[in-house]
Structure formats: C-alpha cells, structure tokens
mmCIF file of N, CA and C in Angstrom:
data_model
loop_
_atom_site.group_PDB
_atom_site.id
_atom_site.type_symbol
_atom_site.label_atom_id
_atom_site.label_comp_id
_atom_site.label_asym_id
_atom_site.label_seq_id
_atom_site.Cartn_x
_atom_site.Cartn_y
_atom_site.Cartn_z
ATOM 1 N N MET A 1 -30.488 26.258 -28.878
ATOM 2 C CA MET A 1 -29.400 27.154 -29.231
ATOM 3 C C MET A 1 -29.436 28.400 -28.387
ATOM 4 N N GLU A 2 -30.605 28.823 -28.000
ATOM 5 C CA GLU A 2 -30.689 30.052 -27.224
ATOM 6 C C GLU A 2 -29.892 29.961 -25.938
ATOM 7 N N SER A 3 -29.984 28.827 -25.247
ATOM 8 C CA SER A 3 -29.221 28.700 -24.009
ATOM 9 C C SER A 3 -27.727 28.625 -24.307
ATOM 10 N N GLY A 4 -27.361 28.002 -25.456
ATOM 11 C CA GLY A 4 -25.956 27.899 -25.815
ATOM 12 C C GLY A 4 -25.332 29.241 -26.119
ATOM 13 N N THR A 5 -26.052 30.076 -26.853
ATOM 14 C CA THR A 5 -25.474 31.369 -27.171
ATOM 15 C C THR A 5 -25.491 32.290 -25.970
ATOM 16 N N ALA A 6 -26.309 31.978 -24.971
ATOM 17 C CA ALA A 6 -26.274 32.761 -23.745
ATOM 18 C C ALA A 6 -24.911 32.594 -23.079
ATOM 19 N N CYS A 7 -24.223 31.483 -23.382
ATOM 20 C CA CYS A 7 -22.882 31.249 -22.847
ATOM 21 C C CYS A 7 -21.845 32.120 -23.546
ATOM 22 N N LEU A 8 -22.164 32.591 -24.730
ATOM 23 C CA LEU A 8 -21.258 33.469 -25.456
ATOM 24 C C LEU A 8 -21.393 34.884 -24.924
ATOM 25 N N THR A 9 -20.278 35.448 -24.556
ATOM 26 C CA THR A 9 -20.306 36.834 -24.097
ATOM 27 C C THR A 9 -20.313 37.765 -25.306
ATOM 28 N N ALA A 10 -20.634 39.014 -25.070
ATOM 29 C CA ALA A 10 -20.593 40.007 -26.144
ATOM 30 C C ALA A 10 -19.183 40.084 -26.727
ATOM 31 N N LYS A 11 -18.179 39.971 -25.883
ATOM 32 C CA LYS A 11 -16.783 40.016 -26.334
ATOM 33 C C LYS A 11 -16.471 38.812 -27.233
ATOM 34 N N GLN A 12 -16.963 37.631 -26.858
ATOM 35 C CA GLN A 12 -16.724 36.442 -27.680
ATOM 36 C C GLN A 12 -17.418 36.564 -29.041
ATOM 37 N N ILE A 13 -18.626 37.062 -29.033
ATOM 38 C CA ILE A 13 -19.334 37.268 -30.298
ATOM 39 C C ILE A 13 -18.557 38.250 -31.170
ATOM 40 N N GLU A 14 -18.061 39.301 -30.570
ATOM 41 C CA GLU A 14 -17.280 40.290 -31.315
ATOM 42 C C GLU A 14 -15.994 39.662 -31.860
ATOM 43 N N LEU A 15 -15.337 38.819 -31.070
ATOM 44 C CA LEU A 15 -14.110 38.149 -31.531
ATOM 45 C C LEU A 15 -14.401 37.250 -32.733
ATOM 46 N N VAL A 16 -15.484 36.491 -32.659
ATOM 47 C CA VAL A 16 -15.848 35.601 -33.766
ATOM 48 C C VAL A 16 -16.177 36.424 -35.007
ATOM 49 N N GLN A 17 -17.002 37.431 -34.854
ATOM 50 C CA GLN A 17 -17.421 38.214 -36.015
ATOM 51 C C GLN A 17 -16.279 39.032 -36.610
ATOM 52 N N SER A 18 -15.456 39.628 -35.775
ATOM 53 C CA SER A 18 -14.358 40.441 -36.310
ATOM 54 C C SER A 18 -13.278 39.569 -36.952
ATOM 55 N N SER A 19 -13.029 38.402 -36.400
ATOM 56 C CA SER A 19 -12.039 37.516 -37.018
ATOM 57 C C SER A 19 -12.585 36.928 -38.316
ATOM 58 N N TRP A 20 -13.894 36.674 -38.365
ATOM 59 C CA TRP A 20 -14.480 36.179 -39.613
ATOM 60 C C TRP A 20 -14.312 37.205 -40.744
ATOM 61 N N GLU A 21 -14.390 38.482 -40.421
ATOM 62 C CA GLU A 21 -14.186 39.521 -41.426
ATOM 63 C C GLU A 21 -12.795 39.421 -42.048
ATOM 64 N N LYS A 22 -11.845 38.906 -41.283
ATOM 65 C CA LYS A 22 -10.483 38.741 -41.792
ATOM 66 C C LYS A 22 -10.342 37.439 -42.580
ATOM 67 N N VAL A 23 -11.227 36.494 -42.345
ATOM 68 C CA VAL A 23 -11.205 35.231 -43.084
ATOM 69 C C VAL A 23 -11.839 35.406 -44.461
ATOM 70 N N GLU A 24 -12.877 36.212 -44.547
ATOM 71 C CA GLU A 24 -13.603 36.356 -45.812
ATOM 72 C C GLU A 24 -12.700 36.682 -47.013
ATOM 73 N N PRO A 25 -11.726 37.595 -46.876
ATOM 74 C CA PRO A 25 -10.868 37.884 -48.040
ATOM 75 C C PRO A 25 -9.957 36.707 -48.429
ATOM 76 N N ILE A 26 -9.749 35.770 -47.516
ATOM 77 C CA ILE A 26 -8.899 34.609 -47.809
ATOM 78 C C ILE A 26 -9.744 33.321 -47.831
ATOM 79 N N ALA A 27 -10.998 33.461 -48.227
ATOM 80 C CA ALA A 27 -11.935 32.330 -48.189
ATOM 81 C C ALA A 27 -11.425 31.128 -48.984
ATOM 82 N N ASP A 28 -10.852 31.357 -50.156
ATOM 83 C CA ASP A 28 -10.353 30.233 -50.957
ATOM 84 C C ASP A 28 -9.242 29.489 -50.224
ATOM 85 N N THR A 29 -8.314 30.242 -49.682
ATOM 86 C CA THR A 29 -7.218 29.633 -48.927
ATOM 87 C C THR A 29 -7.742 28.924 -47.689
ATOM 88 N N ALA A 30 -8.652 29.570 -46.985
ATOM 89 C CA ALA A 30 -9.205 28.972 -45.769
ATOM 90 C C ALA A 30 -9.924 27.660 -46.073
ATOM 91 N N SER A 31 -10.710 27.632 -47.134
ATOM 92 C CA SER A 31 -11.416 26.391 -47.464
ATOM 93 C C SER A 31 -10.438 25.309 -47.908
ATOM 94 N N ASP A 32 -9.366 25.698 -48.593
ATOM 95 C CA ASP A 32 -8.331 24.724 -48.958
ATOM 96 C C ASP A 32 -7.686 24.126 -47.715
ATOM 97 N N ILE A 33 -7.350 24.976 -46.760
ATOM 98 C CA ILE A 33 -6.742 24.509 -45.505
ATOM 99 C C ILE A 33 -7.703 23.563 -44.786
ATOM 100 N N PHE A 34 -8.964 23.965 -44.698
ATOM 101 C CA PHE A 34 -9.956 23.175 -43.980
ATOM 102 C C PHE A 34 -10.090 21.771 -44.569
ATOM 103 N N TYR A 35 -10.325 21.689 -45.858
ATOM 104 C CA TYR A 35 -10.555 20.372 -46.462
ATOM 105 C C TYR A 35 -9.286 19.531 -46.492
ATOM 106 N N ALA A 36 -8.134 20.149 -46.703
ATOM 107 C CA ALA A 36 -6.877 19.387 -46.656
ATOM 108 C C ALA A 36 -6.685 18.777 -45.274
ATOM 109 N N LYS A 37 -6.927 19.567 -44.245
ATOM 110 C CA LYS A 37 -6.775 19.070 -42.878
ATOM 111 C C LYS A 37 -7.813 17.992 -42.578
ATOM 112 N N MET A 38 -9.042 18.192 -43.017
ATOM 113 C CA MET A 38 -10.088 17.217 -42.731
ATOM 114 C C MET A 38 -9.791 15.879 -43.413
ATOM 115 N N PHE A 39 -9.374 15.909 -44.670
ATOM 116 C CA PHE A 39 -9.101 14.660 -45.388
ATOM 117 C C PHE A 39 -7.815 13.998 -44.895
ATOM 118 N N GLU A 40 -6.901 14.792 -44.377
ATOM 119 C CA GLU A 40 -5.687 14.234 -43.758
ATOM 120 C C GLU A 40 -6.052 13.567 -42.434
ATOM 121 N N THR A 41 -6.895 14.235 -41.657
ATOM 122 C CA THR A 41 -7.296 13.730 -40.339
ATOM 123 C C THR A 41 -8.183 12.501 -40.468
ATOM 124 N N GLU A 42 -9.098 12.543 -41.412
ATOM 125 C CA GLU A 42 -10.083 11.466 -41.573
ATOM 126 C C GLU A 42 -10.234 11.161 -43.064
ATOM 127 N N PRO A 43 -9.311 10.368 -43.634
ATOM 128 C CA PRO A 43 -9.346 10.100 -45.075
ATOM 129 C C PRO A 43 -10.678 9.525 -45.578
ATOM 130 N N SER A 44 -11.396 8.828 -44.741
ATOM 131 C CA SER A 44 -12.675 8.251 -45.170
ATOM 132 C C SER A 44 -13.711 9.328 -45.523
ATOM 133 N N PHE A 45 -13.523 10.533 -45.030
ATOM 134 C CA PHE A 45 -14.462 11.622 -45.337
ATOM 135 C C PHE A 45 -14.413 12.014 -46.817
ATOM 136 N N ARG A 46 -13.283 11.758 -47.472
ATOM 137 C CA ARG A 46 -13.126 12.194 -48.867
ATOM 138 C C ARG A 46 -14.229 11.629 -49.752
ATOM 139 N N ALA A 47 -14.646 10.403 -49.480
ATOM 140 C CA ALA A 47 -15.671 9.743 -50.296
ATOM 141 C C ALA A 47 -17.040 10.432 -50.191
ATOM 142 N N LEU A 48 -17.235 11.268 -49.182
ATOM 143 C CA LEU A 48 -18.506 11.958 -48.996
ATOM 144 C C LEU A 48 -18.647 13.191 -49.885
ATOM 145 N N PHE A 49 -17.575 13.557 -50.568
ATOM 146 C CA PHE A 49 -17.548 14.808 -51.311
ATOM 147 C C PHE A 49 -17.284 14.564 -52.793
ATOM 148 N N PRO A 50 -17.719 15.519 -53.637
ATOM 149 C CA PRO A 50 -17.464 15.377 -55.076
ATOM 150 C C PRO A 50 -15.977 15.546 -55.393
ATOM 151 N N GLU A 51 -15.594 15.046 -56.552
ATOM 152 C CA GLU A 51 -14.198 15.184 -56.970
ATOM 153 C C GLU A 51 -13.823 16.662 -57.104
ATOM 154 N N ASP A 52 -14.684 17.430 -57.756
ATOM 155 C CA ASP A 52 -14.466 18.869 -57.895
ATOM 156 C C ASP A 52 -15.053 19.550 -56.658
ATOM 157 N N MET A 53 -14.192 20.085 -55.840
ATOM 158 C CA MET A 53 -14.593 20.650 -54.548
ATOM 159 C C MET A 53 -14.912 22.142 -54.615
ATOM 160 N N SER A 54 -14.848 22.766 -55.783
ATOM 161 C CA SER A 54 -14.998 24.224 -55.843
ATOM 162 C C SER A 54 -16.347 24.698 -55.294
ATOM 163 N N LYS A 55 -17.440 24.058 -55.669
ATOM 164 C CA LYS A 55 -18.752 24.474 -55.155
ATOM 165 C C LYS A 55 -18.863 24.189 -53.669
ATOM 166 N N GLN A 56 -18.322 23.067 -53.234
ATOM 167 C CA GLN A 56 -18.374 22.698 -51.825
ATOM 168 C C GLN A 56 -17.608 23.706 -50.970
ATOM 169 N N LYS A 57 -16.455 24.115 -51.438
ATOM 170 C CA LYS A 57 -15.645 25.094 -50.706
ATOM 171 C C LYS A 57 -16.377 26.425 -50.582
ATOM 172 N N MET A 58 -17.012 26.837 -51.669
ATOM 173 C CA MET A 58 -17.774 28.084 -51.647
ATOM 174 C C MET A 58 -18.959 27.952 -50.681
ATOM 175 N N SER A 59 -19.618 26.815 -50.711
ATOM 176 C CA SER A 59 -20.757 26.567 -49.827
ATOM 177 C C SER A 59 -20.338 26.603 -48.360
ATOM 178 N N LEU A 60 -19.206 25.992 -48.044
ATOM 179 C CA LEU A 60 -18.696 26.000 -46.672
ATOM 180 C C LEU A 60 -18.535 27.433 -46.171
ATOM 181 N N MET A 61 -17.904 28.260 -46.977
ATOM 182 C CA MET A 61 -17.659 29.641 -46.566
ATOM 183 C C MET A 61 -18.965 30.423 -46.425
ATOM 184 N N GLN A 62 -19.919 30.162 -47.307
ATOM 185 C CA GLN A 62 -21.213 30.842 -47.210
ATOM 186 C C GLN A 62 -21.962 30.437 -45.948
ATOM 187 N N VAL A 63 -21.952 29.151 -45.637
ATOM 188 C CA VAL A 63 -22.656 28.674 -44.442
ATOM 189 C C VAL A 63 -21.998 29.214 -43.181
ATOM 190 N N LEU A 64 -20.678 29.190 -43.137
ATOM 191 C CA LEU A 64 -19.989 29.742 -41.964
ATOM 192 C C LEU A 64 -20.283 31.236 -41.822
ATOM 193 N N GLY A 65 -20.265 31.945 -42.925
ATOM 194 C CA GLY A 65 -20.570 33.375 -42.889
ATOM 195 C C GLY A 65 -21.975 33.643 -42.389
ATOM 196 N N MET A 66 -22.933 32.852 -42.867
ATOM 197 C CA MET A 66 -24.318 32.995 -42.419
ATOM 198 C C MET A 66 -24.420 32.758 -40.908
ATOM 199 N N ALA A 67 -23.735 31.739 -40.435
ATOM 200 C CA ALA A 67 -23.793 31.418 -39.005
ATOM 201 C C ALA A 67 -23.135 32.510 -38.164
ATOM 202 N N VAL A 68 -21.984 32.972 -38.595
ATOM 203 C CA VAL A 68 -21.265 34.004 -37.839
ATOM 204 C C VAL A 68 -22.084 35.295 -37.787
ATOM 205 N N LYS A 69 -22.619 35.681 -38.911
ATOM 206 C CA LYS A 69 -23.405 36.915 -38.940
ATOM 207 C C LYS A 69 -24.722 36.761 -38.191
ATOM 208 N N GLY A 70 -25.245 35.537 -38.147
ATOM 209 C CA GLY A 70 -26.528 35.293 -37.512
ATOM 210 C C GLY A 70 -26.500 35.074 -36.017
ATOM 211 N N ILE A 71 -25.321 35.038 -35.441
ATOM 212 C CA ILE A 71 -25.203 34.788 -33.997
ATOM 213 C C ILE A 71 -26.069 35.748 -33.187
ATOM 214 N N THR A 72 -26.215 36.946 -33.675
ATOM 215 C CA THR A 72 -26.975 37.948 -32.924
ATOM 216 C C THR A 72 -28.457 37.970 -33.300
ATOM 217 N N ASN A 73 -28.868 37.073 -34.205
ATOM 218 C CA ASN A 73 -30.275 36.997 -34.596
ATOM 219 C C ASN A 73 -30.708 35.533 -34.599
ATOM 220 N N LEU A 74 -30.846 34.969 -33.406
ATOM 221 C CA LEU A 74 -31.122 33.540 -33.269
ATOM 222 C C LEU A 74 -32.460 33.122 -33.859
ATOM 223 N N GLU A 75 -33.431 33.995 -33.795
ATOM 224 C CA GLU A 75 -34.751 33.662 -34.330
ATOM 225 C C GLU A 75 -34.660 33.293 -35.811
ATOM 226 N N GLU A 76 -33.782 33.945 -36.520
ATOM 227 C CA GLU A 76 -33.584 33.661 -37.939
ATOM 228 C C GLU A 76 -32.562 32.544 -38.154
ATOM 229 N N LEU A 77 -31.529 32.477 -37.325
ATOM 230 C CA LEU A 77 -30.436 31.533 -37.521
ATOM 231 C C LEU A 77 -30.809 30.091 -37.159
ATOM 232 N N VAL A 78 -31.480 29.881 -36.055
ATOM 233 C CA VAL A 78 -31.743 28.524 -35.568
ATOM 234 C C VAL A 78 -32.434 27.645 -36.611
ATOM 235 N N PRO A 79 -33.513 28.089 -37.250
ATOM 236 C CA PRO A 79 -34.154 27.220 -38.253
ATOM 237 C C PRO A 79 -33.221 26.849 -39.412
ATOM 238 N N LYS A 80 -32.344 27.751 -39.807
ATOM 239 C CA LYS A 80 -31.395 27.473 -40.885
ATOM 240 C C LYS A 80 -30.391 26.398 -40.451
ATOM 241 N N VAL A 81 -29.915 26.510 -39.223
ATOM 242 C CA VAL A 81 -28.951 25.538 -38.712
ATOM 243 C C VAL A 81 -29.633 24.182 -38.500
ATOM 244 N N GLN A 82 -30.863 24.186 -38.051
ATOM 245 C CA GLN A 82 -31.610 22.940 -37.907
ATOM 246 C C GLN A 82 -31.788 22.258 -39.263
ATOM 247 N N ASP A 83 -32.145 23.030 -40.281
ATOM 248 C CA ASP A 83 -32.315 22.478 -41.617
ATOM 249 C C ASP A 83 -31.000 21.899 -42.133
ATOM 250 N N LEU A 84 -29.920 22.591 -41.880
ATOM 251 C CA LEU A 84 -28.596 22.117 -42.268
ATOM 252 C C LEU A 84 -28.289 20.775 -41.594
ATOM 253 N N GLY A 85 -28.604 20.668 -40.322
ATOM 254 C CA GLY A 85 -28.391 19.415 -39.599
ATOM 255 C C GLY A 85 -29.207 18.277 -40.183
ATOM 256 N N ARG A 86 -30.462 18.544 -40.490
ATOM 257 C CA ARG A 86 -31.325 17.513 -41.084
ATOM 258 C C ARG A 86 -30.759 17.036 -42.424
ATOM 259 N N ARG A 87 -30.345 17.983 -43.251
ATOM 260 C CA ARG A 87 -29.796 17.618 -44.569
ATOM 261 C C ARG A 87 -28.517 16.804 -44.427
ATOM 262 N N HIS A 88 -27.657 17.210 -43.503
ATOM 263 C CA HIS A 88 -26.407 16.474 -43.319
ATOM 264 C C HIS A 88 -26.663 15.047 -42.846
ATOM 265 N N ALA A 89 -27.622 14.865 -41.973
ATOM 266 C CA ALA A 89 -27.936 13.522 -41.481
ATOM 267 C C ALA A 89 -28.599 12.672 -42.563
ATOM 268 N N LYS A 90 -29.554 13.245 -43.259
ATOM 269 C CA LYS A 90 -30.350 12.481 -44.222
ATOM 270 C C LYS A 90 -29.598 12.194 -45.521
ATOM 271 N N TYR A 91 -29.039 13.221 -46.114
ATOM 272 C CA TYR A 91 -28.456 13.070 -47.446
ATOM 273 C C TYR A 91 -26.976 12.690 -47.438
ATOM 274 N N TYR A 92 -26.264 13.122 -46.426
ATOM 275 C CA TYR A 92 -24.820 12.887 -46.401
ATOM 276 C C TYR A 92 -24.410 11.856 -45.361
ATOM 277 N N LYS A 93 -25.379 11.377 -44.613
ATOM 278 C CA LYS A 93 -25.143 10.334 -43.594
ATOM 279 C C LYS A 93 -24.082 10.754 -42.576
ATOM 280 N N VAL A 94 -24.088 12.032 -42.226
ATOM 281 C CA VAL A 94 -23.171 12.548 -41.221
ATOM 282 C C VAL A 94 -23.583 11.987 -39.866
ATOM 283 N N THR A 95 -22.605 11.517 -39.117
ATOM 284 C CA THR A 95 -22.854 10.970 -37.788
ATOM 285 C C THR A 95 -22.329 11.932 -36.730
ATOM 286 N N VAL A 96 -22.802 11.757 -35.537
ATOM 287 C CA VAL A 96 -22.430 12.660 -34.444
ATOM 288 C C VAL A 96 -20.914 12.765 -34.254
ATOM 289 N N PRO A 97 -20.161 11.655 -34.252
ATOM 290 C CA PRO A 97 -18.705 11.801 -34.048
ATOM 291 C C PRO A 97 -17.998 12.639 -35.117
ATOM 292 N N MET A 98 -18.584 12.727 -36.297
ATOM 293 C CA MET A 98 -17.965 13.511 -37.371
ATOM 294 C C MET A 98 -17.886 14.995 -37.021
ATOM 295 N N TYR A 99 -18.822 15.456 -36.213
ATOM 296 C CA TYR A 99 -18.828 16.871 -35.849
ATOM 297 C C TYR A 99 -17.572 17.261 -35.078
ATOM 298 N N GLN A 100 -17.040 16.355 -34.276
ATOM 299 C CA GLN A 100 -15.832 16.669 -33.521
ATOM 300 C C GLN A 100 -14.657 16.892 -34.475
ATOM 301 N N THR A 101 -14.535 16.024 -35.459
ATOM 302 C CA THR A 101 -13.456 16.171 -36.440
ATOM 303 C C THR A 101 -13.583 17.501 -37.178
ATOM 304 N N VAL A 102 -14.778 17.829 -37.587
ATOM 305 C CA VAL A 102 -15.012 19.081 -38.307
ATOM 306 C C VAL A 102 -14.632 20.273 -37.427
ATOM 307 N N GLY A 103 -15.010 20.223 -36.154
ATOM 308 C CA GLY A 103 -14.678 21.307 -35.234
ATOM 309 C C GLY A 103 -13.181 21.499 -35.077
ATOM 310 N N VAL A 104 -12.465 20.400 -34.928
ATOM 311 C CA VAL A 104 -11.006 20.468 -34.802
ATOM 312 C C VAL A 104 -10.392 21.072 -36.065
ATOM 313 N N CYS A 105 -10.891 20.643 -37.216
ATOM 314 C CA CYS A 105 -10.367 21.159 -38.487
ATOM 315 C C CYS A 105 -10.707 22.630 -38.689
ATOM 316 N N LEU A 106 -11.878 23.040 -38.235
ATOM 317 C CA LEU A 106 -12.244 24.454 -38.323
ATOM 318 C C LEU A 106 -11.299 25.308 -37.476
ATOM 319 N N LEU A 107 -11.051 24.907 -36.251
ATOM 320 C CA LEU A 107 -10.144 25.675 -35.389
ATOM 321 C C LEU A 107 -8.732 25.708 -35.967
ATOM 322 N N TYR A 108 -8.282 24.597 -36.514
ATOM 323 C CA TYR A 108 -6.970 24.540 -37.159
ATOM 324 C C TYR A 108 -6.913 25.540 -38.315
ATOM 325 N N THR A 109 -7.956 25.538 -39.137
ATOM 326 C CA THR A 109 -8.030 26.431 -40.289
ATOM 327 C C THR A 109 -7.965 27.893 -39.861
ATOM 328 N N LEU A 110 -8.739 28.235 -38.852
ATOM 329 C CA LEU A 110 -8.750 29.621 -38.377
ATOM 330 C C LEU A 110 -7.391 30.015 -37.823
ATOM 331 N N GLU A 111 -6.768 29.135 -37.078
ATOM 332 C CA GLU A 111 -5.442 29.433 -36.532
ATOM 333 C C GLU A 111 -4.430 29.660 -37.652
ATOM 334 N N LYS A 112 -4.427 28.774 -38.641
ATOM 335 C CA LYS A 112 -3.477 28.908 -39.749
ATOM 336 C C LYS A 112 -3.802 30.125 -40.618
ATOM 337 N N GLY A 113 -5.077 30.322 -40.886
ATOM 338 C CA GLY A 113 -5.485 31.414 -41.764
ATOM 339 C C GLY A 113 -5.311 32.794 -41.150
ATOM 340 N N LEU A 114 -5.542 32.891 -39.851
ATOM 341 C CA LEU A 114 -5.476 34.197 -39.186
ATOM 342 C C LEU A 114 -4.089 34.522 -38.645
ATOM 343 N N GLY A 115 -3.265 33.510 -38.491
ATOM 344 C CA GLY A 115 -1.877 33.736 -38.090
ATOM 345 C C GLY A 115 -1.740 34.458 -36.764
ATOM 346 N N ASP A 116 -1.007 35.561 -36.791
ATOM 347 C CA ASP A 116 -0.652 36.279 -35.567
ATOM 348 C C ASP A 116 -1.833 36.872 -34.808
ATOM 349 N N ILE A 117 -2.960 37.095 -35.481
ATOM 350 C CA ILE A 117 -4.083 37.684 -34.743
ATOM 351 C C ILE A 117 -4.862 36.631 -33.946
ATOM 352 N N TRP A 118 -4.624 35.349 -34.216
ATOM 353 C CA TRP A 118 -5.302 34.256 -33.512
ATOM 354 C C TRP A 118 -4.771 34.178 -32.086
ATOM 355 N N THR A 119 -5.688 34.226 -31.127
ATOM 356 C CA THR A 119 -5.314 34.197 -29.715
ATOM 357 C C THR A 119 -6.073 33.074 -29.008
ATOM 358 N N PRO A 120 -5.677 32.745 -27.790
ATOM 359 C CA PRO A 120 -6.459 31.765 -27.029
ATOM 360 C C PRO A 120 -7.921 32.201 -26.842
ATOM 361 N N GLU A 121 -8.140 33.503 -26.774
ATOM 362 C CA GLU A 121 -9.505 34.012 -26.636
ATOM 363 C C GLU A 121 -10.319 33.755 -27.905
ATOM 364 N N HIS A 122 -9.672 33.910 -29.059
ATOM 365 C CA HIS A 122 -10.335 33.581 -30.323
ATOM 366 C C HIS A 122 -10.699 32.096 -30.344
ATOM 367 N N LYS A 123 -9.737 31.271 -29.963
ATOM 368 C CA LYS A 123 -9.963 29.821 -29.981
ATOM 369 C C LYS A 123 -11.147 29.448 -29.092
ATOM 370 N N GLU A 124 -11.194 30.004 -27.905
ATOM 371 C CA GLU A 124 -12.290 29.713 -26.980
ATOM 372 C C GLU A 124 -13.632 30.170 -27.551
ATOM 373 N N ALA A 125 -13.663 31.372 -28.104
ATOM 374 C CA ALA A 125 -14.911 31.916 -28.652
ATOM 375 C C ALA A 125 -15.384 31.091 -29.843
ATOM 376 N N TRP A 126 -14.474 30.743 -30.731
ATOM 377 C CA TRP A 126 -14.847 29.946 -31.902
ATOM 378 C C TRP A 126 -15.262 28.536 -31.503
ATOM 379 N N ALA A 127 -14.548 27.940 -30.561
ATOM 380 C CA ALA A 127 -14.899 26.578 -30.128
ATOM 381 C C ALA A 127 -16.295 26.568 -29.530
ATOM 382 N N LEU A 128 -16.600 27.537 -28.718
ATOM 383 C CA LEU A 128 -17.926 27.615 -28.112
ATOM 384 C C LEU A 128 -18.991 27.841 -29.179
ATOM 385 N N THR A 129 -18.724 28.736 -30.102
ATOM 386 C CA THR A 129 -19.665 29.004 -31.190
ATOM 387 C C THR A 129 -19.914 27.737 -32.004
ATOM 388 N N TYR A 130 -18.839 27.069 -32.396
ATOM 389 C CA TYR A 130 -18.999 25.835 -33.174
ATOM 390 C C TYR A 130 -19.770 24.785 -32.387
ATOM 391 N N ASN A 131 -19.447 24.612 -31.138
ATOM 392 C CA ASN A 131 -20.125 23.593 -30.330
ATOM 393 C C ASN A 131 -21.618 23.866 -30.203
ATOM 394 N N VAL A 132 -21.983 25.122 -30.084
ATOM 395 C CA VAL A 132 -23.402 25.485 -30.010
ATOM 396 C C VAL A 132 -24.093 25.146 -31.337
ATOM 397 N N LEU A 133 -23.477 25.543 -32.440
ATOM 398 C CA LEU A 133 -24.066 25.280 -33.753
ATOM 399 C C LEU A 133 -24.143 23.779 -34.038
ATOM 400 N N ALA A 134 -23.079 23.062 -33.708
ATOM 401 C CA ALA A 134 -23.068 21.606 -33.920
ATOM 402 C C ALA A 134 -24.133 20.935 -33.073
ATOM 403 N N SER A 135 -24.326 21.411 -31.856
ATOM 404 C CA SER A 135 -25.354 20.833 -30.991
ATOM 405 C C SER A 135 -26.748 20.993 -31.571
ATOM 406 N N VAL A 136 -27.005 22.136 -32.177
ATOM 407 C CA VAL A 136 -28.299 22.368 -32.832
ATOM 408 C C VAL A 136 -28.461 21.408 -34.009
ATOM 409 N N MET A 137 -27.405 21.239 -34.791
ATOM 410 C CA MET A 137 -27.476 20.330 -35.932
ATOM 411 C C MET A 137 -27.674 18.884 -35.469
ATOM 412 N N ILE A 138 -26.928 18.474 -34.462
ATOM 413 C CA ILE A 138 -27.014 17.102 -33.949
ATOM 414 C C ILE A 138 -28.404 16.803 -33.409
ATOM 415 N N ALA A 139 -29.015 17.781 -32.774
ATOM 416 C CA ALA A 139 -30.346 17.580 -32.192
ATOM 417 C C ALA A 139 -31.396 17.220 -33.239
ATOM 418 N N THR A 140 -31.126 17.512 -34.499
ATOM 419 C CA THR A 140 -32.094 17.225 -35.567
ATOM 420 C C THR A 140 -31.897 15.839 -36.165
ATOM 421 N N HIS A 141 -30.869 15.127 -35.809
ATOM 422 C CA HIS A 141 -30.525 13.870 -36.469
ATOM 423 C C HIS A 141 -31.588 12.785 -36.324
ATOM 424 N N ASN A 142 -32.383 12.821 -35.307
ATOM 425 C CA ASN A 142 -33.389 11.773 -35.119
ATOM 426 C C ASN A 142 -34.791 12.203 -35.546
ATOM 427 N N GLU A 143 -34.875 13.322 -36.215
ATOM 428 C CA GLU A 143 -36.195 13.812 -36.648
ATOM 429 C C GLU A 143 -36.654 13.098 -37.899
#
C-alpha cells in the first residue's frame, strides 16, 4: 500500500478527504445509493447480505470513513485493510472480480451523492484511492 499511496498526490488526498466530509452527513442516502446500484449491477451479490441491511450500511460508511481518514497514517491503516481483506475472502467468499463491481458502484454513489461538487479530479482521486485499498485487500486472499 505504501507504494500505491505514493501515487496519490497531496491534492488528491485532500480531494478524497474533503469530499468524504460532505458524504458523512448523507451517509444513509449514500449507503442506499451504493447498495441499490450494486444489487442492480450484480443481482447475485444480494444473497451475500442479510435481509435487514441497516447494520451493513452503517458498517460500510464506518469502514470507508476509517480508510479515508487513515490515508495519511498508513502504518495504522494497512493492517486494518489487510484484516478486512482476509475477512471478506474467508467469511464472505469475496472474489477478486467482485472488487471491480464495488469500485464502480462506489464511484457512482459518490457522483450521485455529491452532485455538483463532483469533478473529474474527484473521480480520479477516489478511483486511485479505492484501487490502492482494494489491492491491499486482494493481496490477502491467499493467506
């Protein structure tokens, strides 16, 4: 992850963190958008989740918040993201191709949730951030 975040500029980190601050007040709406888009894009994913999604939605927002805030403290963030990857592979049977779908749905959610403040620069910064985090998670799948 260290080499991946080296690809993130200070400006990109600031874009991700400042836009996340605008997502936090609309966390319920954002999580609704995310899961609706994900289940529309990949209906088979629905079976991986409980019928009552309220805890899952809250968990998604907490994990994203932890990752966004932790971008500047990799020593603390990397082990958490690695553990998340291990759990997703072991308990939820998440496969590598699933990460691409999740990334697309995350960017869609941010674009819809942030509206007019969403720019191509935001999209690039978030895509890079997600790809770095997903790569760390994927690297743990064979452990």
